[in-house]
mmCIF file with all atom_site columns, C-alpha atoms in Angstrom:
data_model
loop_
_atom_site.group_PDB
_atom_site.id
_atom_site.type_symbol
_atom_site.label_atom_id
_atom_site.label_alt_id
_atom_site.label_comp_id
_atom_site.label_asym_id
_atom_site.label_entity_id
_atom_site.label_seq_id
_atom_site.pdbx_PDB_ins_code
_atom_site.Cartn_x
_atom_site.Cartn_y
_atom_site.Cartn_z
_atom_site.occupancy
_atom_site.B_iso_or_equiv
_atom_site.pdbx_formal_charge
_atom_site.auth_seq_id
_atom_site.auth_comp_id
_atom_site.auth_asym_id
_atom_site.auth_atom_id
_atom_site.pdbx_PDB_model_num
ATOM 1   C CA . UNK A 1 1   ? 24.136 -124.444 -20.550 1.00 47.00 ? 1   UNK A CA 1
ATOM 2   C CA . UNK A 1 2   ? 23.589 -123.861 -17.011 1.00 45.00 ? 2   UNK A CA 1
ATOM 3   C CA . UNK A 1 3   ? 25.930 -126.674 -15.900 1.00 48.00 ? 3   UNK A CA 1
ATOM 4   C CA . UNK A 1 4   ? 28.529 -125.605 -18.321 1.00 52.00 ? 4   UNK A CA 1
ATOM 5   C CA . UNK A 1 5   ? 28.590 -122.460 -16.980 1.00 51.00 ? 5   UNK A CA 1
ATOM 6   C CA . UNK A 1 6   ? 28.949 -123.418 -13.335 1.00 55.00 ? 6   UNK A CA 1
ATOM 7   C CA . UNK A 1 7   ? 32.474 -124.972 -13.643 1.00 61.00 ? 7   UNK A CA 1
ATOM 8   C CA . UNK A 1 8   ? 31.558 -128.686 -14.508 1.00 72.00 ? 8   UNK A CA 1
ATOM 9   C CA . UNK A 1 9   ? 34.359 -129.869 -16.601 1.00 83.00 ? 9   UNK A CA 1
ATOM 10  C CA . UNK A 1 10  ? 32.834 -132.528 -18.975 1.00 87.00 ? 10  UNK A CA 1
ATOM 11  C CA . UNK A 1 11  ? 35.098 -135.202 -19.959 1.00 93.00 ? 11  UNK A CA 1
ATOM 12  C CA . UNK A 1 12  ? 32.790 -137.502 -21.884 1.00 95.00 ? 12  UNK A CA 1
ATOM 13  C CA . UNK A 1 13  ? 29.326 -136.662 -23.370 1.00 94.00 ? 13  UNK A CA 1
ATOM 14  C CA . UNK A 1 14  ? 26.671 -139.041 -24.942 1.00 96.00 ? 14  UNK A CA 1
ATOM 15  C CA . UNK A 1 15  ? 23.929 -136.944 -26.776 1.00 94.00 ? 15  UNK A CA 1
ATOM 16  C CA . UNK A 1 16  ? 22.939 -139.876 -29.000 1.00 95.00 ? 16  UNK A CA 1
ATOM 17  C CA . UNK A 1 17  ? 19.200 -139.431 -30.584 1.00 94.00 ? 17  UNK A CA 1
ATOM 18  C CA . UNK A 1 18  ? 18.559 -136.026 -28.497 1.00 94.00 ? 18  UNK A CA 1
ATOM 19  C CA . UNK A 1 19  ? 16.010 -135.249 -31.381 1.00 93.00 ? 19  UNK A CA 1
ATOM 20  C CA . UNK A 1 20  ? 15.657 -131.930 -30.308 1.00 94.00 ? 20  UNK A CA 1
ATOM 21  C CA . UNK A 1 21  ? 19.244 -131.023 -30.259 1.00 95.00 ? 21  UNK A CA 1
ATOM 22  C CA . UNK A 1 22  ? 19.946 -128.056 -32.368 1.00 95.00 ? 22  UNK A CA 1
ATOM 23  C CA . UNK A 1 23  ? 22.956 -126.468 -34.285 1.00 96.00 ? 23  UNK A CA 1
ATOM 24  C CA . UNK A 1 24  ? 23.051 -123.899 -31.587 1.00 95.00 ? 24  UNK A CA 1
ATOM 25  C CA . UNK A 1 25  ? 22.864 -126.062 -28.654 1.00 94.00 ? 25  UNK A CA 1
ATOM 26  C CA . UNK A 1 26  ? 25.625 -128.111 -30.278 1.00 95.00 ? 26  UNK A CA 1
ATOM 27  C CA . UNK A 1 27  ? 27.670 -125.324 -30.701 1.00 94.00 ? 27  UNK A CA 1
ATOM 28  C CA . UNK A 1 28  ? 27.175 -124.104 -26.881 1.00 92.00 ? 28  UNK A CA 1
ATOM 29  C CA . UNK A 1 29  ? 28.274 -127.476 -25.648 1.00 91.00 ? 29  UNK A CA 1
ATOM 30  C CA . UNK A 1 30  ? 31.607 -127.164 -28.149 1.00 93.00 ? 30  UNK A CA 1
ATOM 31  C CA . UNK A 1 31  ? 32.395 -123.458 -26.679 1.00 91.00 ? 31  UNK A CA 1
ATOM 32  C CA . UNK A 1 32  ? 32.020 -124.570 -23.341 1.00 90.00 ? 32  UNK A CA 1
ATOM 33  C CA . UNK A 1 33  ? 33.761 -127.794 -23.289 1.00 91.00 ? 33  UNK A CA 1
ATOM 34  C CA . UNK A 1 34  ? 36.474 -127.350 -26.098 1.00 92.00 ? 34  UNK A CA 1
ATOM 35  C CA . UNK A 1 35  ? 39.136 -127.338 -23.331 1.00 93.00 ? 35  UNK A CA 1
ATOM 36  C CA . UNK A 1 36  ? 38.036 -130.727 -21.685 1.00 94.00 ? 36  UNK A CA 1
ATOM 37  C CA . UNK A 1 37  ? 36.089 -132.897 -23.853 1.00 95.00 ? 37  UNK A CA 1
ATOM 38  C CA . UNK A 1 38  ? 37.876 -136.145 -24.556 1.00 97.00 ? 38  UNK A CA 1
ATOM 39  C CA . UNK A 1 39  ? 34.963 -138.399 -25.629 1.00 98.00 ? 39  UNK A CA 1
ATOM 40  C CA . UNK A 1 40  ? 32.100 -137.465 -27.756 1.00 97.00 ? 40  UNK A CA 1
ATOM 41  C CA . UNK A 1 41  ? 29.023 -139.489 -29.037 1.00 97.00 ? 41  UNK A CA 1
ATOM 42  C CA . UNK A 1 42  ? 26.722 -137.676 -31.234 1.00 95.00 ? 42  UNK A CA 1
ATOM 43  C CA . UNK A 1 43  ? 24.792 -140.438 -33.036 1.00 95.00 ? 43  UNK A CA 1
ATOM 44  C CA . UNK A 1 44  ? 21.555 -139.819 -35.232 1.00 94.00 ? 44  UNK A CA 1
ATOM 45  C CA . UNK A 1 45  ? 20.968 -136.423 -34.579 1.00 94.00 ? 45  UNK A CA 1
ATOM 46  C CA . UNK A 1 46  ? 18.868 -135.199 -37.586 1.00 91.00 ? 46  UNK A CA 1
ATOM 47  C CA . UNK A 1 47  ? 18.858 -131.350 -36.769 1.00 93.00 ? 47  UNK A CA 1
ATOM 48  C CA . UNK A 1 48  ? 22.560 -131.020 -36.472 1.00 94.00 ? 48  UNK A CA 1
ATOM 49  C CA . UNK A 1 49  ? 24.242 -129.938 -39.659 1.00 92.00 ? 49  UNK A CA 1
ATOM 50  C CA . UNK A 1 50  ? 27.735 -128.723 -40.981 1.00 91.00 ? 50  UNK A CA 1
ATOM 51  C CA . UNK A 1 51  ? 27.104 -125.445 -39.241 1.00 93.00 ? 51  UNK A CA 1
ATOM 52  C CA . UNK A 1 52  ? 26.619 -127.023 -35.763 1.00 93.00 ? 52  UNK A CA 1
ATOM 53  C CA . UNK A 1 53  ? 29.707 -129.616 -36.208 1.00 93.00 ? 53  UNK A CA 1
ATOM 54  C CA . UNK A 1 54  ? 32.013 -126.744 -37.074 1.00 92.00 ? 54  UNK A CA 1
ATOM 55  C CA . UNK A 1 55  ? 32.696 -125.905 -33.567 1.00 92.00 ? 55  UNK A CA 1
ATOM 56  C CA . UNK A 1 56  ? 34.036 -129.770 -32.937 1.00 93.00 ? 56  UNK A CA 1
ATOM 57  C CA . UNK A 1 57  ? 37.204 -128.437 -34.494 1.00 91.00 ? 57  UNK A CA 1
ATOM 58  C CA . UNK A 1 58  ? 37.673 -126.350 -31.579 1.00 93.00 ? 58  UNK A CA 1
ATOM 59  C CA . UNK A 1 59  ? 37.771 -129.750 -28.961 1.00 95.00 ? 59  UNK A CA 1
ATOM 60  C CA . UNK A 1 60  ? 41.592 -130.447 -29.337 1.00 94.00 ? 60  UNK A CA 1
ATOM 61  C CA . UNK A 1 61  ? 41.638 -132.903 -26.639 1.00 96.00 ? 61  UNK A CA 1
ATOM 62  C CA . UNK A 1 62  ? 39.080 -135.377 -28.202 1.00 96.00 ? 62  UNK A CA 1
ATOM 63  C CA . UNK A 1 63  ? 40.343 -138.902 -28.402 1.00 97.00 ? 63  UNK A CA 1
ATOM 64  C CA . UNK A 1 64  ? 37.112 -140.737 -29.166 1.00 97.00 ? 64  UNK A CA 1
ATOM 65  C CA . UNK A 1 65  ? 34.547 -139.542 -31.436 1.00 96.00 ? 65  UNK A CA 1
ATOM 66  C CA . UNK A 1 66  ? 31.323 -141.332 -32.645 1.00 96.00 ? 66  UNK A CA 1
ATOM 67  C CA . UNK A 1 67  ? 29.131 -139.451 -34.934 1.00 94.00 ? 67  UNK A CA 1
ATOM 68  C CA . UNK A 1 68  ? 27.068 -142.214 -36.468 1.00 94.00 ? 68  UNK A CA 1
ATOM 69  C CA . UNK A 1 69  ? 23.944 -141.629 -39.068 1.00 92.00 ? 69  UNK A CA 1
ATOM 70  C CA . UNK A 1 70  ? 24.840 -138.314 -39.972 1.00 89.00 ? 70  UNK A CA 1
ATOM 71  C CA . UNK A 1 71  ? 24.715 -136.444 -43.390 1.00 85.00 ? 71  UNK A CA 1
ATOM 72  C CA . UNK A 1 72  ? 27.172 -133.524 -42.431 1.00 85.00 ? 72  UNK A CA 1
ATOM 73  C CA . UNK A 1 73  ? 30.761 -133.204 -43.934 1.00 82.00 ? 73  UNK A CA 1
ATOM 74  C CA . UNK A 1 74  ? 32.708 -134.342 -40.963 1.00 84.00 ? 74  UNK A CA 1
ATOM 75  C CA . UNK A 1 75  ? 35.926 -135.276 -42.508 1.00 77.00 ? 75  UNK A CA 1
ATOM 76  C CA . UNK A 1 76  ? 37.415 -131.972 -42.641 1.00 79.00 ? 76  UNK A CA 1
ATOM 77  C CA . UNK A 1 77  ? 36.578 -131.291 -38.833 1.00 86.00 ? 77  UNK A CA 1
ATOM 78  C CA . UNK A 1 78  ? 37.824 -134.266 -37.916 1.00 89.00 ? 78  UNK A CA 1
ATOM 79  C CA . UNK A 1 79  ? 41.450 -134.353 -39.649 1.00 84.00 ? 79  UNK A CA 1
ATOM 80  C CA . UNK A 1 80  ? 42.517 -131.266 -37.508 1.00 86.00 ? 80  UNK A CA 1
ATOM 81  C CA . UNK A 1 81  ? 42.191 -133.250 -34.273 1.00 91.00 ? 81  UNK A CA 1
ATOM 82  C CA . UNK A 1 82  ? 45.700 -134.776 -33.910 1.00 90.00 ? 82  UNK A CA 1
ATOM 83  C CA . UNK A 1 83  ? 44.737 -136.763 -30.301 1.00 94.00 ? 83  UNK A CA 1
ATOM 84  C CA . UNK A 1 84  ? 41.944 -138.979 -31.872 1.00 95.00 ? 84  UNK A CA 1
ATOM 85  C CA . UNK A 1 85  ? 42.505 -142.632 -31.319 1.00 96.00 ? 85  UNK A CA 1
ATOM 86  C CA . UNK A 1 86  ? 38.862 -143.776 -32.246 1.00 96.00 ? 86  UNK A CA 1
ATOM 87  C CA . UNK A 1 87  ? 36.676 -142.424 -34.723 1.00 95.00 ? 87  UNK A CA 1
ATOM 88  C CA . UNK A 1 88  ? 33.135 -143.898 -35.630 1.00 96.00 ? 88  UNK A CA 1
ATOM 89  C CA . UNK A 1 89  ? 31.780 -142.087 -38.748 1.00 94.00 ? 89  UNK A CA 1
ATOM 90  C CA . UNK A 1 90  ? 29.288 -145.393 -39.795 1.00 93.00 ? 90  UNK A CA 1
ATOM 91  C CA . UNK A 1 91  ? 26.172 -144.534 -41.652 1.00 92.00 ? 91  UNK A CA 1
ATOM 92  C CA . UNK A 1 92  ? 27.310 -140.880 -42.294 1.00 92.00 ? 92  UNK A CA 1
ATOM 93  C CA . UNK A 1 93  ? 26.246 -140.318 -45.832 1.00 90.00 ? 93  UNK A CA 1
ATOM 94  C CA . UNK A 1 94  ? 28.876 -137.649 -46.590 1.00 91.00 ? 94  UNK A CA 1
ATOM 95  C CA . UNK A 1 95  ? 32.210 -139.351 -45.830 1.00 92.00 ? 95  UNK A CA 1
ATOM 96  C CA . UNK A 1 96  ? 34.362 -139.675 -48.800 1.00 92.00 ? 96  UNK A CA 1
ATOM 97  C CA . UNK A 1 97  ? 37.624 -141.149 -49.495 1.00 92.00 ? 97  UNK A CA 1
ATOM 98  C CA . UNK A 1 98  ? 39.602 -138.035 -49.147 1.00 91.00 ? 98  UNK A CA 1
ATOM 99  C CA . UNK A 1 99  ? 37.708 -137.415 -45.524 1.00 91.00 ? 99  UNK A CA 1
ATOM 100 C CA . UNK A 1 100 ? 38.967 -140.671 -44.527 1.00 91.00 ? 100 UNK A CA 1
ATOM 101 C CA . UNK A 1 101 ? 42.691 -140.410 -45.928 1.00 89.00 ? 101 UNK A CA 1
ATOM 102 C CA . UNK A 1 102 ? 42.472 -136.743 -44.534 1.00 89.00 ? 102 UNK A CA 1
ATOM 103 C CA . UNK A 1 103 ? 41.565 -138.125 -41.172 1.00 90.00 ? 103 UNK A CA 1
ATOM 104 C CA . UNK A 1 104 ? 44.155 -141.441 -41.199 1.00 87.00 ? 104 UNK A CA 1
ATOM 105 C CA . UNK A 1 105 ? 46.715 -138.694 -42.741 1.00 84.00 ? 105 UNK A CA 1
ATOM 106 C CA . UNK A 1 106 ? 46.547 -136.186 -40.089 1.00 83.00 ? 106 UNK A CA 1
ATOM 107 C CA . UNK A 1 107 ? 45.795 -138.316 -36.545 1.00 84.00 ? 107 UNK A CA 1
ATOM 108 C CA . UNK A 1 108 ? 49.183 -139.922 -35.663 1.00 83.00 ? 108 UNK A CA 1
ATOM 109 C CA . UNK A 1 109 ? 47.369 -141.809 -32.855 1.00 89.00 ? 109 UNK A CA 1
ATOM 110 C CA . UNK A 1 110 ? 44.493 -143.080 -34.674 1.00 91.00 ? 110 UNK A CA 1
ATOM 111 C CA . UNK A 1 111 ? 44.043 -146.699 -34.105 1.00 91.00 ? 111 UNK A CA 1
ATOM 112 C CA . UNK A 1 112 ? 40.399 -147.495 -34.795 1.00 93.00 ? 112 UNK A CA 1
ATOM 113 C CA . UNK A 1 113 ? 38.436 -145.979 -37.734 1.00 92.00 ? 113 UNK A CA 1
ATOM 114 C CA . UNK A 1 114 ? 35.201 -147.229 -38.426 1.00 94.00 ? 114 UNK A CA 1
ATOM 115 C CA . UNK A 1 115 ? 33.325 -146.192 -41.652 1.00 92.00 ? 115 UNK A CA 1
ATOM 116 C CA . UNK A 1 116 ? 30.622 -149.184 -42.092 1.00 91.00 ? 116 UNK A CA 1
ATOM 117 C CA . UNK A 1 117 ? 27.858 -148.117 -44.369 1.00 91.00 ? 117 UNK A CA 1
ATOM 118 C CA . UNK A 1 118 ? 29.665 -145.148 -45.683 1.00 92.00 ? 118 UNK A CA 1
ATOM 119 C CA . UNK A 1 119 ? 28.573 -145.691 -49.305 1.00 91.00 ? 119 UNK A CA 1
ATOM 120 C CA . UNK A 1 120 ? 31.002 -143.416 -51.216 1.00 94.00 ? 120 UNK A CA 1
ATOM 121 C CA . UNK A 1 121 ? 34.212 -144.901 -49.887 1.00 93.00 ? 121 UNK A CA 1
ATOM 122 C CA . UNK A 1 122 ? 36.068 -146.915 -52.677 1.00 94.00 ? 122 UNK A CA 1
ATOM 123 C CA . UNK A 1 123 ? 39.317 -149.118 -53.022 1.00 92.00 ? 123 UNK A CA 1
ATOM 124 C CA . UNK A 1 124 ? 41.315 -145.721 -52.924 1.00 91.00 ? 124 UNK A CA 1
ATOM 125 C CA . UNK A 1 125 ? 41.284 -145.474 -48.906 1.00 90.00 ? 125 UNK A CA 1
ATOM 126 C CA . UNK A 1 126 ? 42.737 -148.734 -48.896 1.00 87.00 ? 126 UNK A CA 1
ATOM 127 C CA . UNK A 1 127 ? 45.621 -148.022 -51.190 1.00 84.00 ? 127 UNK A CA 1
ATOM 128 C CA . UNK A 1 128 ? 46.321 -144.878 -48.912 1.00 83.00 ? 128 UNK A CA 1
ATOM 129 C CA . UNK A 1 129 ? 46.470 -147.352 -45.904 1.00 80.00 ? 129 UNK A CA 1
ATOM 130 C CA . UNK A 1 130 ? 49.144 -149.242 -47.796 1.00 77.00 ? 130 UNK A CA 1
ATOM 131 C CA . UNK A 1 131 ? 51.235 -146.392 -48.765 1.00 78.00 ? 131 UNK A CA 1
ATOM 132 C CA . UNK A 1 132 ? 51.046 -144.096 -45.727 1.00 75.00 ? 132 UNK A CA 1
ATOM 133 C CA . UNK A 1 133 ? 52.613 -144.787 -42.365 1.00 69.00 ? 133 UNK A CA 1
ATOM 134 C CA . UNK A 1 134 ? 50.182 -144.716 -39.608 1.00 76.00 ? 134 UNK A CA 1
ATOM 135 C CA . UNK A 1 135 ? 49.234 -146.394 -36.055 1.00 81.00 ? 135 UNK A CA 1
ATOM 136 C CA . UNK A 1 136 ? 45.862 -147.380 -37.491 1.00 84.00 ? 136 UNK A CA 1
ATOM 137 C CA . UNK A 1 137 ? 45.054 -151.132 -36.272 1.00 84.00 ? 137 UNK A CA 1
ATOM 138 C CA . UNK A 1 138 ? 41.312 -151.588 -37.310 1.00 85.00 ? 138 UNK A CA 1
ATOM 139 C CA . UNK A 1 139 ? 39.277 -150.270 -40.179 1.00 87.00 ? 139 UNK A CA 1
ATOM 140 C CA . UNK A 1 140 ? 35.876 -151.279 -39.989 1.00 89.00 ? 140 UNK A CA 1
ATOM 141 C CA . UNK A 1 141 ? 34.300 -150.855 -43.718 1.00 88.00 ? 141 UNK A CA 1
ATOM 142 C CA . UNK A 1 142 ? 31.103 -153.155 -43.663 1.00 86.00 ? 142 UNK A CA 1
ATOM 143 C CA . UNK A 1 143 ? 28.300 -152.362 -46.220 1.00 86.00 ? 143 UNK A CA 1
ATOM 144 C CA . UNK A 1 144 ? 30.641 -150.531 -48.362 1.00 87.00 ? 144 UNK A CA 1
ATOM 145 C CA . UNK A 1 145 ? 29.789 -151.735 -51.881 1.00 87.00 ? 145 UNK A CA 1
ATOM 146 C CA . UNK A 1 146 ? 32.755 -150.106 -53.725 1.00 91.00 ? 146 UNK A CA 1
ATOM 147 C CA . UNK A 1 147 ? 35.387 -151.883 -51.857 1.00 88.00 ? 147 UNK A CA 1
ATOM 148 C CA . UNK A 1 148 ? 36.265 -155.016 -52.931 1.00 86.00 ? 148 UNK A CA 1
ATOM 149 C CA . UNK A 1 149 ? 37.148 -158.095 -51.259 1.00 83.00 ? 149 UNK A CA 1
ATOM 150 C CA . UNK A 1 150 ? 40.421 -158.579 -53.321 1.00 86.00 ? 150 UNK A CA 1
ATOM 151 C CA . UNK A 1 151 ? 41.681 -155.088 -52.440 1.00 85.00 ? 151 UNK A CA 1
ATOM 152 C CA . UNK A 1 152 ? 41.025 -155.882 -48.590 1.00 81.00 ? 152 UNK A CA 1
ATOM 153 C CA . UNK A 1 153 ? 42.947 -159.061 -48.848 1.00 81.00 ? 153 UNK A CA 1
ATOM 154 C CA . UNK A 1 154 ? 45.962 -157.228 -50.750 1.00 82.00 ? 154 UNK A CA 1
ATOM 155 C CA . UNK A 1 155 ? 45.884 -154.099 -48.148 1.00 81.00 ? 155 UNK A CA 1
ATOM 156 C CA . UNK A 1 156 ? 46.301 -157.028 -45.139 1.00 77.00 ? 156 UNK A CA 1
ATOM 157 C CA . UNK A 1 157 ? 48.875 -158.575 -46.970 1.00 77.00 ? 157 UNK A CA 1
ATOM 158 C CA . UNK A 1 158 ? 50.993 -155.289 -47.677 1.00 78.00 ? 158 UNK A CA 1
ATOM 159 C CA . UNK A 1 159 ? 50.390 -153.635 -44.636 1.00 70.00 ? 159 UNK A CA 1
ATOM 160 C CA . UNK A 1 160 ? 52.925 -152.818 -42.161 1.00 60.00 ? 160 UNK A CA 1
ATOM 161 C CA . UNK A 1 161 ? 53.081 -155.108 -38.939 1.00 64.00 ? 161 UNK A CA 1
ATOM 162 C CA . UNK A 1 162 ? 50.886 -152.711 -36.882 1.00 63.00 ? 162 UNK A CA 1
ATOM 163 C CA . UNK A 1 163 ? 47.759 -153.249 -39.184 1.00 67.00 ? 163 UNK A CA 1
ATOM 164 C CA . UNK A 1 164 ? 45.883 -156.134 -37.581 1.00 61.00 ? 164 UNK A CA 1
ATOM 165 C CA . UNK A 1 165 ? 42.409 -156.629 -38.897 1.00 58.00 ? 165 UNK A CA 1
ATOM 166 C CA . UNK A 1 166 ? 40.106 -155.443 -41.757 1.00 60.00 ? 166 UNK A CA 1
ATOM 167 C CA . UNK A 1 167 ? 36.299 -156.460 -41.474 1.00 59.00 ? 167 UNK A CA 1
ATOM 168 C CA . UNK A 1 168 ? 34.142 -156.328 -44.350 1.00 52.00 ? 168 UNK A CA 1
ATOM 169 C CA . UNK A 1 169 ? 30.536 -157.932 -44.464 1.00 55.00 ? 169 UNK A CA 1
ATOM 170 C CA . UNK A 1 170 ? 31.317 -160.712 -41.561 1.00 50.00 ? 170 UNK A CA 1
ATOM 171 C CA . UNK A 1 171 ? 34.501 -161.681 -42.858 1.00 51.00 ? 171 UNK A CA 1
ATOM 172 C CA . UNK A 1 172 ? 37.704 -161.198 -41.079 1.00 52.00 ? 172 UNK A CA 1
ATOM 173 C CA . UNK A 1 173 ? 41.192 -161.340 -42.489 1.00 50.00 ? 173 UNK A CA 1
ATOM 174 C CA . UNK A 1 174 ? 44.230 -161.011 -40.378 1.00 59.00 ? 174 UNK A CA 1
ATOM 175 C CA . UNK A 1 175 ? 47.522 -160.974 -41.071 1.00 57.00 ? 175 UNK A CA 1
ATOM 176 C CA . UNK A 1 176 ? 49.238 -163.714 -38.856 1.00 56.00 ? 176 UNK A CA 1
#
């Protein structure tokens, strides 16, 4: 908090694996960096809950967010951040189809979305990608057992020209 109170303008911060970081600590970070933070890496923070991440919605300048291996419900929070370009929620156990659809639908700048090992995801996210216009260029969905190879192939074939690659279990399909 000391550095944040003394006029330091943080643009990027990586607090991944800071095992002692609490909800109060992360909320203080969001409070003091909401008007400057563009890149945020908060991977594997077991003490941070939905309450702690709630302040993330005030960080309107965020472009790149990586919050891997968390069990919080992050979809609704991230869907309100319209400047996002890259989002990585791999291994987040509560990420659902609705979360992904909301993030894609409400972030016109989003180019890369990584949701590998988000085991609640189904083919419905691919259907939404086909139907909705977006700037999404890469969707990484490794280890998502309810998403079928057939639906991945169909998505690549039907998607608009701005959609280039979907990766699934070390298989890469691309539209040529």
